[in-house]
Amino acid sequence: MSRAPLRALLMLALLLGGRALADAPVRQVFLVQDSGWMEPFLTAEGSQFRPLVEALVASAARVPGADVAVATFDQDGQVPGRPSPRILYEGAYDSAGVRAAVAAIDLPRKAGGGAYADADFNGALLGAIRIGLRGRDGVIWMVTNNKNSPGNSAEVERNTAAFYAALRGSDAISRIVAYPVRMPLKGRNFSEGGFVIYGIGYGAAGGRALEAALATPGLKALFNHPPVSLKPVLAGGLTLRFDRLDAGGLQAGLENGVLVVRGADAAAGTVLRLTAHLGNGLYPQRVAAARLALRWNEEGAGTGLAQAAVSPSDITDLAPQAESGPLAVVLTLPPIPRPVGLAGLVSDGRTVDGTLTLRLADLRLALDPAFLERVRPIFGSGLLSGDQMGGPVGDASAVEGRLPGLFRDYRGVSEASVSLPVRIEAAFSPWPLIAAAAAALGLAAAAGLGAVAATRARQHTVTLGTVQKRVSLRPYRAQTVRAPDGSRWQVRAGLWGPARATRLQEPGTGA
């Protein structure tokens, strides 16, 4: 089946079933392969396969609002009267019901009672969506040994390849993880080294439910290693941690995931030096090599905070679930201008928000050798599925070549980045505000003195013709006085200088 029709079928199943309502429980379907290659797990004495499946259901079912379905899959139509997938239990989690369903898993045979049934992974995926999830968002847990039976037809091989293509290319499937489980067992007909548990998030709610299940203590305790993130490869991958958060008199610290820097000098600028560590949360990929570059992006109007640097400028051989050595981070804070106008004058500081982004260019990931050695018994022998490559199994590269292609998709990742929000609280000098306040007070005092001077009467000596006379005058208020010879004069004084006198015309004289 080609990729485009498969996508159409996935979307059709989604449309037929309809999206889960916001208050509807998110179902988790546990799909167990029961074809011939599973014989050792289901029949060998002392096998812990069934208890592990029960524990998987119990751990994931503790997610609030989840109900479960336990089913088996092989190849639909090969076993008379038996569909694939075949629902053995569904509903709210019940330990007794789940135990009975897991105990009922058997090894069906094809028509005629001869060979064991084959496996159709593509049909199982579509059936789990259509029947198990009823076309709604949910989680599919697929327990499989990743093998096709010998002598399968070309159609089965195409379906297997289409299965992996759907997992990669379907937009409805946003999250895929895998737990490779070592369990060496020998059955009557076959010997196996282990199997794989895939967790597939279908739809947005299914992706969230899968993440919630992965975070449960029960599921973490069930496996000795973290899950392999297959889609997206970098899910939860890289982090940036600071362990020295003050320099140059500045105080810096993480507050709710934000690096807050206090005490920066807005006028003079500051150089902030921090020590950081790059965390590789990926599994099982190690960072074989990458070039490092640090970039600052500021929100809103720019202030010129554009200089950020990190050293060393490259990194090599960073193991999975490990931290790098110390990285020297330098953030240059040039002078920050005051806002214009009165608001800037009265402001005592300015907050600058931005993001520090550490970019890993020319990134080269590689699988951890310890992981390859651990999964060698699972993937290192047996027939290939439609998504594997051939080759001998004697070394690590050959083991990697026999992994399902999803495990090798990390090779397409050539860059990554990790970002940290930053808030810089810069203080402005108080002296401009003090100077402005002092000037305002001076003006106010001058105005007050002027007001007093404008209303207070003062003695002035005025010349009335040829005679001088002392007169009490208020500023800018005219006053009429008589000279000793009886003439009338209008006198006026200002705030400063001598008073002026103007002779007035006598009434009835015309002169």
XYZ file of C-alpha atoms in Angstrom:
511
model
C 0.000 0.000 0.000
C 1.448 3.362 -1.003
C 1.945 6.173 1.450
C -0.811 8.464 0.129
C -3.634 5.882 0.352
C -2.463 4.917 3.814
C -2.698 8.507 4.965
C -6.170 8.674 3.462
C -7.208 5.579 5.418
C -5.861 7.066 8.639
C -7.788 10.276 8.066
C -10.920 8.312 7.076
C -10.748 6.357 10.318
C -10.435 9.644 12.159
C -13.417 11.167 10.385
C -15.623 8.102 10.778
C -14.980 7.869 14.472
C -14.904 11.598 15.142
C -12.611 13.410 17.481
C -12.911 12.612 21.166
C -14.992 15.086 23.079
C -13.129 17.216 25.562
C -14.739 15.407 28.510
C -14.475 11.892 27.015
C -11.845 9.494 28.370
C -8.797 8.867 26.217
C -8.552 5.160 25.466
C -5.329 3.177 25.485
C -5.200 0.084 23.296
C -2.677 -2.630 24.170
C -2.011 -4.580 20.992
C -0.050 -7.821 21.428
C 1.353 -9.724 18.456
C 0.346 -13.412 18.470
C 1.970 -14.656 15.263
C 4.468 -17.522 15.148
C 7.595 -15.582 16.094
C 6.001 -14.806 19.471
C 5.938 -18.499 20.386
C 8.835 -18.415 22.919
C 7.301 -15.502 24.842
C 3.892 -17.139 25.066
C 4.872 -20.788 25.663
C 8.369 -21.027 27.214
C 8.486 -22.160 30.812
C 9.230 -19.314 33.181
C 8.427 -16.623 30.605
C 7.754 -13.227 32.183
C 6.105 -11.914 29.029
C 2.494 -12.088 30.234
C 3.276 -10.524 33.661
C 5.096 -7.689 31.890
C 2.113 -7.028 29.615
C -0.176 -6.986 32.656
C 2.165 -4.563 34.435
C 2.291 -2.346 31.340
C -1.500 -2.093 31.265
C -1.675 -1.465 35.003
C 0.969 1.283 34.889
C -0.420 3.160 31.896
C -4.032 2.779 33.067
C -3.308 4.894 36.125
C -3.492 8.008 33.954
C -6.695 9.854 34.992
C -9.582 9.543 32.558
C -8.190 6.566 30.635
C -9.946 3.347 29.749
C -8.258 0.367 28.125
C -8.619 -2.274 25.462
C -6.454 -5.399 25.320
C -6.213 -7.007 21.888
C -4.070 -9.318 19.776
C -3.026 -8.984 16.153
C -1.698 -11.214 13.409
C -2.850 -11.086 9.786
C -6.545 -10.545 9.245
C -8.213 -13.323 7.252
C -5.595 -16.015 7.873
C -7.352 -17.590 10.837
C -10.922 -18.665 10.077
C -13.522 -16.887 12.171
C -10.928 -14.760 13.939
C -10.450 -11.077 13.128
C -7.276 -9.100 13.580
C -7.099 -7.171 15.783
C -9.129 -9.265 18.225
C -10.433 -7.436 21.301
C -10.057 -9.537 24.452
C -11.019 -6.909 27.020
C -12.220 -3.303 26.942
C -13.539 -0.821 29.458
C -12.340 0.676 32.712
C -9.194 -0.941 34.024
C -9.861 -4.057 36.048
C -6.919 -6.201 37.093
C -8.853 -9.458 36.967
C -10.315 -8.694 33.556
C -6.927 -7.672 32.155
C -5.263 -10.760 33.639
C -7.834 -13.012 32.029
C -7.413 -11.263 28.680
C -3.629 -11.599 28.747
C -3.920 -15.251 29.759
C -6.160 -15.834 26.725
C -3.472 -14.784 24.237
C -2.573 -17.845 22.180
C -0.795 -18.750 18.931
C -3.431 -19.145 16.213
C -2.750 -21.185 13.096
C -3.710 -20.579 9.508
C -6.550 -22.375 7.789
C -5.911 -26.112 7.843
C -4.249 -26.037 11.264
C -0.722 -25.945 9.854
C 1.665 -23.032 10.197
C 1.303 -20.279 12.716
C -0.351 -17.063 11.565
C 1.778 -14.300 10.048
C 1.857 -10.670 11.220
C 0.509 -7.616 9.392
C 1.743 -4.526 11.217
C 0.037 -2.110 8.855
C -3.325 -3.820 9.231
C -2.851 -3.940 12.991
C -2.238 -0.189 13.158
C -5.299 0.656 11.074
C -7.418 -1.863 12.963
C -6.308 -0.476 16.300
C -7.374 3.012 15.201
C -10.654 1.914 13.654
C -11.729 -0.770 16.130
C -9.713 -0.242 19.299
C -9.858 3.569 19.412
C -13.092 3.816 17.397
C -11.393 6.450 15.297
C -10.862 8.767 18.252
C -7.716 10.181 19.817
C -5.885 7.703 21.988
C -2.743 5.703 22.662
C -1.730 2.472 20.955
C 0.763 0.255 22.756
C 2.073 -2.317 20.278
C 4.005 -5.297 21.690
C 5.915 -6.967 18.858
C 9.162 -8.721 17.954
C 9.485 -6.649 14.744
C 9.798 -9.731 12.538
C 7.964 -11.092 9.553
C 7.401 -14.804 9.195
C 9.453 -16.707 6.595
C 7.970 -16.979 3.127
C 5.715 -13.950 3.483
C 4.347 -12.553 0.253
C 5.515 -9.334 -1.357
C 2.220 -7.800 -0.262
C 3.045 -8.431 3.401
C 6.477 -6.869 2.906
C 4.838 -3.834 1.318
C 2.402 -3.590 4.227
C 5.280 -3.684 6.697
C 7.051 -0.887 4.849
C 3.761 1.027 4.735
C 3.433 0.587 8.509
C 6.713 2.390 9.130
C 5.888 5.005 6.494
C 2.597 5.715 8.284
C 4.318 6.113 11.615
C 6.756 8.586 10.072
C 4.498 10.502 7.740
C 1.041 10.641 9.316
C 0.223 14.031 10.815
C -2.283 12.289 13.093
C 0.583 10.409 14.767
C 2.691 13.040 16.519
C 4.497 11.025 19.183
C 6.159 7.594 19.110
C 8.389 5.982 21.715
C 9.825 2.494 22.016
C 11.005 0.253 24.834
C 13.288 -2.555 23.591
C 12.974 -5.379 26.127
C 15.573 -8.126 26.455
C 13.962 -11.451 27.252
C 15.940 -14.418 25.896
C 13.638 -17.449 25.652
C 13.563 -20.754 23.785
C 10.287 -22.258 22.660
C 9.514 -25.519 20.948
C 10.162 -24.041 17.496
C 11.888 -20.695 17.905
C 14.353 -18.875 20.115
C 14.068 -15.139 20.721
C 16.206 -12.537 22.446
C 13.512 -9.976 23.175
C 10.795 -7.747 21.788
C 9.791 -4.085 21.461
C 6.948 -2.135 23.037
C 5.905 0.839 20.903
C 3.878 3.687 22.394
C 2.003 5.572 19.648
C 0.069 8.766 20.328
C -2.824 9.140 17.877
C -4.283 12.632 17.643
C -3.497 15.612 19.864
C -5.220 14.158 22.934
C -3.510 10.817 22.323
C -0.113 12.502 22.253
C -0.842 14.230 25.553
C -2.087 10.977 27.095
C 1.083 9.195 25.991
C 3.251 11.888 27.586
C 1.233 11.600 30.795
C 1.658 7.825 30.802
C 5.419 8.107 30.258
C 5.649 10.376 33.314
C 3.905 7.956 35.687
C 6.154 6.442 38.379
C 4.812 2.963 37.624
C 5.873 3.034 33.987
C 9.270 4.489 34.858
C 9.825 1.715 37.375
C 8.805 -0.958 34.872
C 11.805 -0.404 32.589
C 15.504 -0.071 33.352
C 16.121 2.499 30.609
C 14.345 5.584 29.280
C 12.115 5.158 26.244
C 13.610 5.706 22.802
C 12.038 8.816 21.284
C 11.303 7.936 17.670
C 9.002 10.810 16.686
C 9.994 13.508 17.081
C 13.616 12.514 17.558
C 14.491 15.538 19.703
C 11.472 15.344 22.007
C 12.578 16.457 25.470
C 16.122 16.486 24.171
C 18.440 19.381 25.003
C 18.515 21.676 28.021
C 20.683 24.557 29.228
C 21.472 24.708 32.926
C 23.336 27.462 34.781
C 25.283 26.709 37.925
C 26.923 30.106 38.543
C 24.402 32.880 38.352
C 26.076 36.073 39.601
C 29.035 38.021 38.225
C 30.326 41.561 38.301
C 28.095 42.613 41.169
C 24.968 41.432 39.374
C 22.495 38.966 40.759
C 20.987 36.345 38.487
C 18.808 33.336 39.083
C 16.176 31.107 37.547
C 12.629 32.076 38.483
C 9.870 29.895 37.022
C 12.118 28.921 34.153
C 13.218 32.508 33.411
C 16.783 33.736 33.960
C 16.281 37.016 35.850
C 19.262 39.413 36.022
C 19.100 42.271 38.506
C 21.405 45.198 39.237
C 22.488 46.033 35.684
C 23.741 49.590 35.151
C 21.584 51.056 32.428
C 23.856 54.041 31.788
C 27.241 52.337 31.713
C 26.289 48.882 30.446
C 27.525 45.624 31.918
C 29.140 42.369 30.869
C 27.446 39.360 32.432
C 29.508 36.176 32.638
C 27.749 32.911 33.453
C 28.697 29.252 33.582
C 26.321 26.853 31.871
C 26.027 23.171 31.000
C 24.343 21.604 27.983
C 22.201 18.634 28.948
C 21.592 15.787 26.500
C 18.226 14.335 27.447
C 18.100 12.185 24.327
C 18.171 8.415 24.491
C 19.934 6.492 23.047
C 21.561 9.177 20.884
C 24.782 10.823 21.921
C 25.958 14.155 20.503
C 28.963 13.019 18.496
C 29.834 16.568 17.373
C 28.274 20.010 16.984
C 29.245 23.660 16.587
C 27.862 25.986 19.255
C 26.609 29.522 18.735
C 24.694 31.746 21.151
C 22.141 34.295 19.951
C 20.158 36.978 21.778
C 16.673 37.927 20.587
C 15.005 40.865 22.278
C 11.300 41.442 22.554
C 9.778 44.761 21.588
C 11.809 47.852 20.726
C 15.510 47.112 20.516
C 17.992 48.418 23.049
C 21.108 47.092 21.367
C 21.475 43.977 23.543
C 22.757 41.938 20.646
C 26.049 40.491 21.810
C 26.112 37.010 23.271
C 28.888 34.467 23.060
C 29.673 30.967 24.273
C 32.929 29.068 24.567
C 34.094 26.556 23.691
C 32.524 26.889 20.275
C 32.064 23.167 19.710
C 31.181 20.037 21.620
C 31.980 16.384 21.078
C 30.907 13.013 22.432
C 28.173 14.087 24.839
C 26.625 10.869 26.101
C 22.850 10.380 26.376
C 21.311 11.480 29.672
C 24.520 13.405 30.500
C 25.717 17.010 30.836
C 28.583 18.745 29.111
C 31.513 20.346 30.838
C 31.287 24.039 31.750
C 30.335 26.469 28.993
C 31.359 30.109 29.439
C 28.434 32.347 28.496
C 29.046 36.075 28.029
C 26.137 38.481 27.631
C 27.079 42.090 26.863
C 24.660 44.754 28.052
C 25.427 48.130 26.413
C 23.891 51.322 27.795
C 20.115 51.272 27.859
C 18.542 54.622 26.923
C 15.904 56.214 29.076
C 12.435 56.433 27.573
C 11.809 59.880 26.130
C 9.691 62.486 27.839
C 8.561 62.856 31.393
C 7.983 59.093 31.755
C 11.654 58.464 31.144
C 12.695 61.205 33.533
C 10.722 59.791 36.448
C 11.539 56.134 35.654
C 13.988 54.435 38.024
C 14.712 51.509 35.691
C 13.767 49.488 32.661
C 12.996 45.804 32.166
C 14.266 44.129 29.015
C 12.857 40.742 28.005
C 14.516 38.460 25.515
C 15.647 34.929 24.750
C 19.062 33.326 24.774
C 19.198 30.584 22.140
C 22.034 28.080 21.998
C 22.178 26.662 18.498
C 23.885 23.394 17.628
C 24.896 23.491 13.960
C 26.527 20.713 11.951
C 24.998 18.404 14.528
C 25.934 14.758 14.259
C 24.136 12.241 16.444
C 25.138 8.623 16.966
C 23.614 5.712 18.828
C 25.217 4.918 22.133
C 27.373 1.756 21.883
C 25.963 0.478 25.180
C 22.452 0.686 23.733
C 23.456 -1.237 20.615
C 25.040 -3.928 22.734
C 21.932 -4.157 24.889
C 19.553 -4.563 21.937
C 21.818 -6.907 19.958
C 19.829 -9.991 21.060
C 16.590 -8.297 20.001
C 17.584 -6.952 16.583
C 20.832 -8.755 15.866
C 19.376 -11.897 14.303
C 16.348 -13.233 12.521
C 14.540 -12.217 9.352
C 14.211 -8.614 8.373
C 11.052 -6.584 8.288
C 10.295 -4.256 5.414
C 12.013 -1.326 7.108
C 15.345 -2.946 7.941
C 18.658 -3.231 6.146
C 20.718 -6.367 5.818
C 24.278 -7.115 6.857
C 26.240 -9.245 9.277
C 25.523 -8.931 12.963
C 29.023 -9.100 14.372
C 29.628 -5.412 15.103
C 27.718 -2.362 16.342
C 27.221 -0.835 12.899
C 25.682 -4.085 11.668
C 23.335 -4.205 14.652
C 22.283 -0.628 13.913
C 21.700 -1.573 10.291
C 19.171 -4.171 11.388
C 17.178 -1.786 13.563
C 13.800 -0.675 12.213
C 14.260 2.490 10.184
C 12.449 4.562 12.813
C 15.407 3.961 15.108
C 17.720 5.427 12.469
C 15.744 8.580 11.679
C 18.078 10.539 13.966
C 20.499 10.583 11.021
C 18.315 13.211 9.389
C 18.814 15.638 12.280
C 21.574 18.156 11.501
C 20.781 20.993 13.874
C 19.051 21.695 17.151
C 18.580 24.562 19.553
C 17.729 25.198 23.162
C 16.288 28.501 24.340
C 16.092 30.207 27.700
C 13.913 33.279 28.401
C 15.807 36.117 30.080
C 14.632 39.219 31.936
C 17.146 42.006 32.616
C 16.208 44.594 35.233
C 18.416 47.668 34.648
C 18.449 50.656 37.000
C 18.706 54.284 35.859
C 20.820 56.812 37.756
C 18.669 58.966 40.095
C 20.729 62.139 39.483
C 18.820 63.398 36.429
C 15.619 63.080 38.398
C 17.214 64.789 41.398
C 18.474 67.617 39.185
C 15.079 68.012 37.573
C 13.410 68.018 40.975
C 15.870 70.608 42.284
C 15.257 72.815 39.251
C 11.533 72.495 39.739
C 11.900 73.438 43.395
C 14.041 76.423 42.432
C 11.485 77.611 39.958
C 8.768 77.166 42.506
C 10.758 79.151 45.062
C 11.444 81.893 42.564
C 7.806 82.009 41.639
C 6.865 82.232 45.298
C 9.337 85.022 45.913
C 8.087 86.777 42.836
C 4.538 86.504 44.073
C 5.515 87.977 47.421
C 7.478 90.756 45.759
C 4.557 91.530 43.472
C 2.222 92.182 46.398
C 4.478 93.909 48.939
C 4.601 97.755 49.092
C 8.029 99.406 49.052
C 9.275 102.970 49.582
C 10.371 104.781 46.431
C 11.792 108.302 45.874
C 10.044 109.953 42.930
C 10.785 113.298 41.249
C 7.728 115.484 40.926
C 8.901 118.337 38.686
C 11.732 119.848 40.650
C 10.809 118.259 43.963
C 11.580 114.765 45.240
C 9.123 112.935 47.423
C 9.084 109.546 49.234
C 6.077 107.405 48.269
C 5.001 103.863 49.308
C 4.144 101.930 46.118
C 3.046 98.374 45.261
C 4.567 96.954 42.049
C 2.638 97.746 38.873
C -0.088 99.629 40.733
C -0.529 103.280 39.686
C -0.999 105.893 42.417
C -1.844 109.616 42.199
C 0.076 112.023 44.459
C 0.331 115.867 44.749
C 3.492 117.802 44.690
C 4.118 120.660 47.189
C 3.026 123.143 44.489
C -0.362 121.389 44.209
C 0.206 119.632 40.877
C -1.016 116.046 40.463
C 1.259 113.194 39.446
C 0.694 109.538 38.597
C 3.482 107.355 39.882
C 4.130 103.636 39.083
C 6.824 101.176 40.201
C 7.915 97.759 38.866
C 9.617 94.877 40.694
C 12.995 96.421 40.034
C 14.325 99.861 39.164
C 13.155 103.413 40.088
C 9.546 104.479 40.092
C 8.300 106.676 37.251
C 6.121 109.838 37.632
C 3.794 111.395 35.038
C 2.139 114.792 35.593
C -1.636 114.749 35.224
C -3.781 117.442 33.627
C -5.675 119.515 36.126
C -9.439 119.335 35.701
C -10.893 122.336 33.837
C -7.544 123.856 32.866
C -7.046 122.214 29.493
C -3.297 122.172 30.251
